[in-house]
Amino acid sequence: METQDNNALLLEVFSAVFEEFAFMFVEAEPDLDSGDTRYCPCLQAEISFESRDKKGFLEAVAPAEVCAELAENILGTEQDELPEQAEEQALTELLNVSCGYLLAERFGTEEVFDLSIPQTRPVGEQEWSALVEDDSHVCLRVDESPLLARFVLQQ
Amino acid sequence: MSYNVLIVDNSMIIRKMVAKTLSISDLDIGQYYFAENGRQGLEQLDANWIDIVFADINMPEMNGIEMIAQMQKQEMLSRIPVVVISTERSRQRIESLKAMGVRAYLQKPFVPEEFAQVVKELLH
């Protein structure tokens, strides 16, 4: 039940943030094929949070191409004009905003959370397939591309 | 009169987004100064005439709260309006920022029209 609630919350949060931030649309993707690696290379970003009695992290994995489109839409520029590391920074900023949104939705606005600085790393074909197969991530679709997300509360 | 602005955020995306929003508003902006954390922000404030500061909270090395606290200790810097742009939604933290002297708080992602309105009210 909690997993279903978390998945619904992740869909709600990522839908709102992608739309507000970059005018991109998110929906659930229940049929993602783990063998389909045409979306690679991908980027993984993670941000952790901590309050007096709660801690955990939020993670997103998305094709580098989607991250570039996200950066283009946020900055209103063409792909060939994107500054260095724009893809990584677009994904980390999206995760940063999503984490603030998610914590407020889940725990309200009375609790004070400290967030970490989000980190990114590349994800290759083999790891992408393993992540799709691993049912700890919710599979979403951003426009025509997949996005994996995970919210973990480590109380 | 044109206004010099300082944008303090570790995200290059947000620094560019804030600068772009200002550039398309009808505000008369003079110089744009940028910093990736609070320490660099204080260096820019020491070296340049700044009319308004836009700052994130969550930054490496020196966060926005520490930077604002340092600004409040110096009479000249304490007079510069600070707008915090953050993902923070905790009511307690937003209230404590305002108690520290922060003049406005905008949540990311901000709406350009709302952003421009807040800045106009602070500068005019």
Tab-separated table of N, CA and C in Angstrom, chain A residues 6-115:
chain	number	residue	atom	x	y	z
A	6	ASN	N	3.478	5.899	-2.580
A	6	ASN	CA	4.707	6.578	-2.999
A	6	ASN	C	4.750	6.755	-4.510
A	7	ASN	N	4.350	5.709	-5.233
A	7	ASN	CA	4.366	5.790	-6.698
A	7	ASN	C	3.398	6.856	-7.201
A	8	ALA	N	2.220	6.905	-6.578
A	8	ALA	CA	1.240	7.923	-6.986
A	8	ALA	C	1.772	9.316	-6.677
A	9	LEU	N	2.446	9.434	-5.528
A	9	LEU	CA	3.006	10.736	-5.142
A	9	LEU	C	4.125	11.153	-6.109
A	10	LEU	N	4.974	10.190	-6.476
A	10	LEU	CA	6.058	10.503	-7.422
A	10	LEU	C	5.493	10.951	-8.767
A	11	LEU	N	4.455	10.277	-9.219
A	11	LEU	CA	3.823	10.669	-10.489
A	11	LEU	C	3.263	12.091	-10.375
A	12	GLU	N	2.592	12.363	-9.267
A	12	GLU	CA	1.997	13.694	-9.067
A	12	GLU	C	3.081	14.780	-9.034
A	13	VAL	N	4.148	14.511	-8.268
A	13	VAL	CA	5.202	15.515	-8.093
A	13	VAL	C	5.955	15.747	-9.401
A	14	PHE	N	6.400	14.675	-10.039
A	14	PHE	CA	7.161	14.854	-11.286
A	14	PHE	C	6.293	15.471	-12.384
A	15	SER	N	5.003	15.110	-12.419
A	15	SER	CA	4.115	15.719	-13.422
A	15	SER	C	4.062	17.229	-13.228
A	16	ALA	N	3.848	17.633	-11.961
A	16	ALA	CA	3.709	19.071	-11.680
A	16	ALA	C	5.013	19.810	-11.968
A	17	VAL	N	6.135	19.241	-11.530
A	17	VAL	CA	7.408	19.962	-11.655
A	17	VAL	C	7.857	20.032	-13.122
A	18	PHE	N	7.760	18.925	-13.846
A	18	PHE	CA	8.143	18.960	-15.268
A	18	PHE	C	7.283	19.975	-16.025
A	19	GLU	N	5.987	19.988	-15.710
A	19	GLU	CA	5.104	20.885	-16.455
A	19	GLU	C	5.398	22.353	-16.115
A	20	GLU	N	5.545	22.639	-14.817
A	20	GLU	CA	5.784	24.034	-14.416
A	20	GLU	C	7.165	24.519	-14.843
A	21	PHE	N	8.138	23.646	-14.741
A	21	PHE	CA	9.523	24.023	-14.980
A	21	PHE	C	9.860	24.065	-16.469
A	22	ALA	N	9.337	23.115	-17.218
A	22	ALA	CA	9.838	22.951	-18.582
A	22	ALA	C	8.742	22.674	-19.612
A	23	PHE	N	7.495	22.782	-19.212
A	23	PHE	CA	6.382	22.494	-20.102
A	23	PHE	C	6.555	21.117	-20.779
A	24	MET	N	6.916	20.132	-19.967
A	24	MET	CA	7.024	18.741	-20.438
A	24	MET	C	6.016	17.917	-19.626
A	25	PHE	N	5.501	16.869	-20.249
A	25	PHE	CA	4.384	16.155	-19.633
A	25	PHE	C	4.768	14.728	-19.239
A	26	VAL	N	4.319	14.357	-18.037
A	26	VAL	CA	4.708	13.071	-17.446
A	26	VAL	C	3.469	12.203	-17.255
A	27	GLU	N	3.617	10.919	-17.568
A	27	GLU	CA	2.540	9.969	-17.259
A	27	GLU	C	3.167	8.661	-16.775
A	28	ALA	N	2.338	7.782	-16.240
A	28	ALA	CA	2.854	6.489	-15.775
A	28	ALA	C	3.241	5.650	-16.990
A	29	GLU	N	4.280	4.814	-16.820
A	29	GLU	CA	4.735	3.929	-17.899
A	29	GLU	C	4.813	2.517	-17.333
A	30	PRO	N	3.708	1.768	-17.388
A	30	PRO	CA	3.716	0.448	-16.747
A	30	PRO	C	4.427	-0.635	-17.566
A	31	ASP	N	4.708	-0.375	-18.832
A	31	ASP	CA	5.219	-1.446	-19.704
A	31	ASP	C	6.637	-1.208	-20.219
A	32	LEU	N	7.503	-0.638	-19.401
A	32	LEU	CA	8.858	-0.374	-19.866
A	32	LEU	C	9.637	-1.685	-19.988
A	33	ASP	N	10.272	-1.872	-21.131
A	33	ASP	CA	11.011	-3.103	-21.417
A	33	ASP	C	12.463	-2.935	-20.959
A	34	SER	N	12.909	-3.808	-20.053
A	34	SER	CA	14.273	-3.668	-19.519
A	34	SER	C	15.339	-3.924	-20.589
A	35	GLY	N	14.978	-4.628	-21.643
A	35	GLY	CA	15.946	-4.910	-22.703
A	35	GLY	C	16.085	-3.773	-23.706
A	36	ASP	N	15.215	-2.802	-23.602
A	36	ASP	CA	15.239	-1.687	-24.546
A	36	ASP	C	16.213	-0.616	-24.046
A	37	THR	N	17.424	-0.637	-24.582
A	37	THR	CA	18.466	0.270	-24.079
A	37	THR	C	18.735	1.431	-25.049
A	38	ARG	N	17.809	1.644	-25.976
A	38	ARG	CA	18.070	2.715	-26.960
A	38	ARG	C	18.072	4.104	-26.319
A	39	TYR	N	17.597	4.192	-25.060
A	39	TYR	CA	17.559	5.498	-24.390
A	39	TYR	C	18.908	5.851	-23.757
A	40	CYS	N	19.829	4.879	-23.684
A	40	CYS	CA	21.114	5.125	-23.027
A	40	CYS	C	22.012	5.940	-23.953
A	41	PRO	N	22.953	6.721	-23.447
A	41	PRO	CA	23.335	6.854	-22.040
A	41	PRO	C	22.308	7.655	-21.231
A	42	CYS	N	22.271	7.301	-19.931
A	42	CYS	CA	21.345	7.978	-19.024
A	42	CYS	C	22.129	8.680	-17.910
A	43	LEU	N	21.413	9.489	-17.161
A	43	LEU	CA	22.006	10.149	-15.997
A	43	LEU	C	21.181	9.794	-14.759
A	44	GLN	N	21.886	9.560	-13.663
A	44	GLN	CA	21.196	9.315	-12.396
A	44	GLN	C	21.493	10.496	-11.479
A	45	ALA	N	20.469	10.988	-10.797
A	45	ALA	CA	20.681	12.070	-9.819
A	45	ALA	C	20.028	11.671	-8.512
A	46	GLU	N	20.642	12.098	-7.428
A	46	GLU	CA	20.118	11.740	-6.104
A	46	GLU	C	20.243	12.927	-5.152
A	47	ILE	N	19.226	13.110	-4.334
A	47	ILE	CA	19.267	14.153	-3.302
A	47	ILE	C	18.777	13.520	-1.998
A	48	SER	N	19.459	13.796	-0.907
A	48	SER	CA	18.997	13.245	0.370
A	48	SER	C	18.409	14.361	1.230
A	49	PHE	N	17.586	13.964	2.177
A	49	PHE	CA	16.938	14.939	3.053
A	49	PHE	C	16.959	14.423	4.479
A	50	GLU	N	16.894	15.357	5.418
A	50	GLU	CA	16.930	14.968	6.825
A	50	GLU	C	16.203	16.018	7.664
A	51	SER	N	15.365	15.542	8.577
A	51	SER	CA	14.734	16.436	9.551
A	51	SER	C	15.103	15.893	10.927
A	52	ARG	N	14.441	16.388	11.982
A	52	ARG	CA	14.790	15.910	13.316
A	52	ARG	C	14.587	14.406	13.446
A	53	ASP	N	13.537	13.868	12.831
A	53	ASP	CA	13.283	12.431	13.021
A	53	ASP	C	13.050	11.657	11.721
A	54	LYS	N	13.376	12.248	10.600
A	54	LYS	CA	13.201	11.533	9.329
A	54	LYS	C	14.408	11.767	8.443
A	55	LYS	N	14.746	10.741	7.664
A	55	LYS	CA	15.741	10.972	6.622
A	55	LYS	C	15.486	10.013	5.472
A	56	GLY	N	16.009	10.341	4.334
A	56	GLY	CA	15.805	9.494	3.162
A	56	GLY	C	16.387	10.141	1.930
A	57	PHE	N	15.989	9.645	0.785
A	57	PHE	CA	16.510	10.244	-0.452
A	57	PHE	C	15.506	10.102	-1.591
A	58	LEU	N	15.695	10.924	-2.600
A	58	LEU	CA	14.904	10.895	-3.830
A	58	LEU	C	15.886	10.718	-4.982
A	59	GLU	N	15.536	9.831	-5.889
A	59	GLU	CA	16.435	9.513	-7.000
A	59	GLU	C	15.666	9.576	-8.317
A	60	ALA	N	16.336	10.030	-9.368
A	60	ALA	CA	15.738	10.000	-10.709
A	60	ALA	C	16.793	9.540	-11.702
A	61	VAL	N	16.377	8.720	-12.644
A	61	VAL	CA	17.280	8.269	-13.717
A	61	VAL	C	16.575	8.569	-15.033
A	62	ALA	N	17.258	9.295	-15.912
A	62	ALA	CA	16.621	9.690	-17.171
A	62	ALA	C	17.637	9.673	-18.307
A	63	PRO	N	17.189	9.445	-19.539
A	63	PRO	CA	18.099	9.516	-20.679
A	63	PRO	C	18.748	10.900	-20.779
A	64	ALA	N	20.021	10.918	-21.145
A	64	ALA	CA	20.726	12.203	-21.279
A	64	ALA	C	19.997	13.113	-22.268
A	65	GLU	N	19.370	12.502	-23.266
A	65	GLU	CA	18.632	13.279	-24.268
A	65	GLU	C	17.461	14.058	-23.630
A	66	VAL	N	16.766	13.398	-22.688
A	66	VAL	CA	15.653	14.068	-21.995
A	66	VAL	C	16.186	15.210	-21.134
A	67	CYS	N	17.348	14.957	-20.499
A	67	CYS	CA	17.950	16.000	-19.649
A	67	CYS	C	18.338	17.205	-20.501
A	68	ALA	N	18.814	16.942	-21.716
A	68	ALA	CA	19.167	18.056	-22.620
A	68	ALA	C	17.908	18.829	-23.010
A	69	GLU	N	16.824	18.103	-23.292
A	69	GLU	CA	15.566	18.765	-23.659
A	69	GLU	C	15.039	19.591	-22.477
A	70	LEU	N	15.197	19.028	-21.286
A	70	LEU	CA	14.790	19.736	-20.074
A	70	LEU	C	15.573	21.053	-19.951
A	71	ALA	N	16.894	20.970	-20.147
A	71	ALA	CA	17.736	22.181	-20.064
A	71	ALA	C	17.338	23.195	-21.136
A	72	GLU	N	17.093	22.708	-22.369
A	72	GLU	CA	16.672	23.613	-23.459
A	72	GLU	C	15.390	24.344	-23.090
A	73	ASN	N	14.423	23.599	-22.557
A	73	ASN	CA	13.129	24.204	-22.235
A	73	ASN	C	13.229	25.190	-21.069
A	74	ILE	N	14.036	24.837	-20.065
A	74	ILE	CA	14.172	25.743	-18.915
A	74	ILE	C	14.847	27.046	-19.362
A	75	LEU	N	15.900	26.894	-20.157
A	75	LEU	CA	16.680	28.073	-20.542
A	75	LEU	C	16.140	28.768	-21.795
A	76	GLY	N	15.252	28.073	-22.520
A	76	GLY	CA	14.722	28.660	-23.750
A	76	GLY	C	15.787	28.801	-24.822
A	77	THR	N	16.680	27.801	-24.914
A	77	THR	CA	17.745	27.850	-25.931
A	77	THR	C	17.740	26.561	-26.754
A	78	GLU	N	18.500	26.579	-27.835
A	78	GLU	CA	18.642	25.395	-28.680
A	78	GLU	C	19.727	24.487	-28.090
A	79	GLN	N	19.679	23.200	-28.491
A	79	GLN	CA	20.634	22.228	-27.941
A	79	GLN	C	22.100	22.629	-28.183
A	80	ASP	N	22.388	23.174	-29.394
A	80	ASP	CA	23.788	23.514	-29.684
A	80	ASP	C	24.254	24.763	-28.926
A	81	GLU	N	23.336	25.423	-28.243
A	81	GLU	CA	23.719	26.609	-27.454
A	81	GLU	C	23.801	26.298	-25.956
A	82	LEU	N	23.538	25.035	-25.601
A	82	LEU	CA	23.526	24.705	-24.166
A	82	LEU	C	24.929	24.788	-23.574
A	83	PRO	N	25.052	25.394	-22.387
A	83	PRO	CA	26.365	25.440	-21.755
A	83	PRO	C	26.809	24.052	-21.291
A	84	GLU	N	28.092	23.944	-20.987
A	84	GLU	CA	28.649	22.673	-20.530
A	84	GLU	C	27.910	22.190	-19.269
A	85	GLN	N	27.666	20.903	-19.212
A	85	GLN	CA	27.014	20.258	-18.061
A	85	GLN	C	25.576	20.728	-17.822
A	86	ALA	N	24.959	21.281	-18.849
A	86	ALA	CA	23.573	21.753	-18.694
A	86	ALA	C	22.644	20.574	-18.410
A	87	GLU	N	22.905	19.410	-19.019
A	87	GLU	CA	22.040	18.243	-18.809
A	87	GLU	C	22.043	17.828	-17.335
A	88	GLU	N	23.257	17.712	-16.781
A	88	GLU	CA	23.390	17.295	-15.369
A	88	GLU	C	22.713	18.318	-14.456
A	89	GLN	N	22.958	19.584	-14.738
A	89	GLN	CA	22.411	20.633	-13.856
A	89	GLN	C	20.897	20.732	-13.970
A	90	ALA	N	20.370	20.474	-15.169
A	90	ALA	CA	18.909	20.513	-15.334
A	90	ALA	C	18.274	19.391	-14.514
A	91	LEU	N	18.878	18.204	-14.573
A	91	LEU	CA	18.317	17.072	-13.821
A	91	LEU	C	18.433	17.305	-12.316
A	92	THR	N	19.578	17.813	-11.860
A	92	THR	CA	19.730	18.035	-10.415
A	92	THR	C	18.764	19.122	-9.930
A	93	GLU	N	18.570	20.154	-10.736
A	93	GLU	CA	17.642	21.216	-10.310
A	93	GLU	C	16.212	20.694	-10.281
A	94	LEU	N	15.885	19.871	-11.259
A	94	LEU	CA	14.542	19.269	-11.281
A	94	LEU	C	14.330	18.420	-10.021
A	95	LEU	N	15.366	17.670	-9.656
A	95	LEU	CA	15.271	16.805	-8.479
A	95	LEU	C	15.172	17.636	-7.192
A	96	ASN	N	15.934	18.706	-7.148
A	96	ASN	CA	15.915	19.620	-6.008
A	96	ASN	C	14.504	20.186	-5.797
A	97	VAL	N	13.906	20.673	-6.870
A	97	VAL	CA	12.552	21.243	-6.790
A	97	VAL	C	11.547	20.141	-6.424
A	98	SER	N	11.700	18.983	-7.058
A	98	SER	CA	10.768	17.868	-6.800
A	98	SER	C	10.842	17.427	-5.347
A	99	CYS	N	12.047	17.425	-4.780
A	99	CYS	CA	12.217	16.969	-3.395
A	99	CYS	C	11.489	17.921	-2.436
A	100	GLY	N	11.644	19.224	-2.642
A	100	GLY	CA	10.933	20.204	-1.803
A	100	GLY	C	9.429	20.023	-1.896
A	101	TYR	N	8.953	19.812	-3.115
A	101	TYR	CA	7.518	19.634	-3.383
A	101	TYR	C	7.021	18.358	-2.694
A	102	LEU	N	7.773	17.281	-2.896
A	102	LEU	CA	7.370	15.970	-2.362
A	102	LEU	C	7.317	15.971	-0.831
A	103	LEU	N	8.324	16.564	-0.199
A	103	LEU	CA	8.356	16.579	1.273
A	103	LEU	C	7.174	17.366	1.837
A	104	ALA	N	6.829	18.475	1.162
A	104	ALA	CA	5.682	19.273	1.624
A	104	ALA	C	4.380	18.511	1.433
A	105	GLU	N	4.272	17.785	0.304
A	105	GLU	CA	3.052	17.002	0.046
A	105	GLU	C	2.916	15.856	1.039
A	106	ARG	N	4.042	15.220	1.332
A	106	ARG	CA	4.014	14.032	2.184
A	106	ARG	C	3.929	14.365	3.677
A	107	PHE	N	4.686	15.398	4.106
A	107	PHE	CA	4.783	15.659	5.546
A	107	PHE	C	4.241	17.028	5.968
A	108	GLY	N	3.750	17.819	5.031
A	108	GLY	CA	3.248	19.153	5.357
A	108	GLY	C	4.370	20.169	5.422
A	109	THR	N	4.021	21.401	5.818
A	109	THR	CA	5.018	22.479	5.788
A	109	THR	C	5.477	22.895	7.186
A	110	GLU	N	5.102	22.106	8.205
A	110	GLU	CA	5.533	22.461	9.568
A	110	GLU	C	6.944	21.946	9.858
A	111	GLU	N	7.294	20.831	9.210
A	111	GLU	CA	8.586	20.202	9.511
A	111	GLU	C	9.710	20.863	8.699
A	112	VAL	N	10.882	21.020	9.331
A	112	VAL	CA	12.030	21.623	8.647
A	112	VAL	C	12.960	20.509	8.168
A	113	PHE	N	13.209	20.477	6.865
A	113	PHE	CA	14.121	19.488	6.287
A	113	PHE	C	15.374	20.168	5.752
A	114	ASP	N	16.518	19.515	5.968
A	114	ASP	CA	17.746	19.956	5.310
A	114	ASP	C	17.957	19.049	4.113
A	115	LEU	N	18.246	19.661	2.961
A	115	LEU	CA	18.479	18.882	1.738
A	115	LEU	C	19.963	18.875	1.421
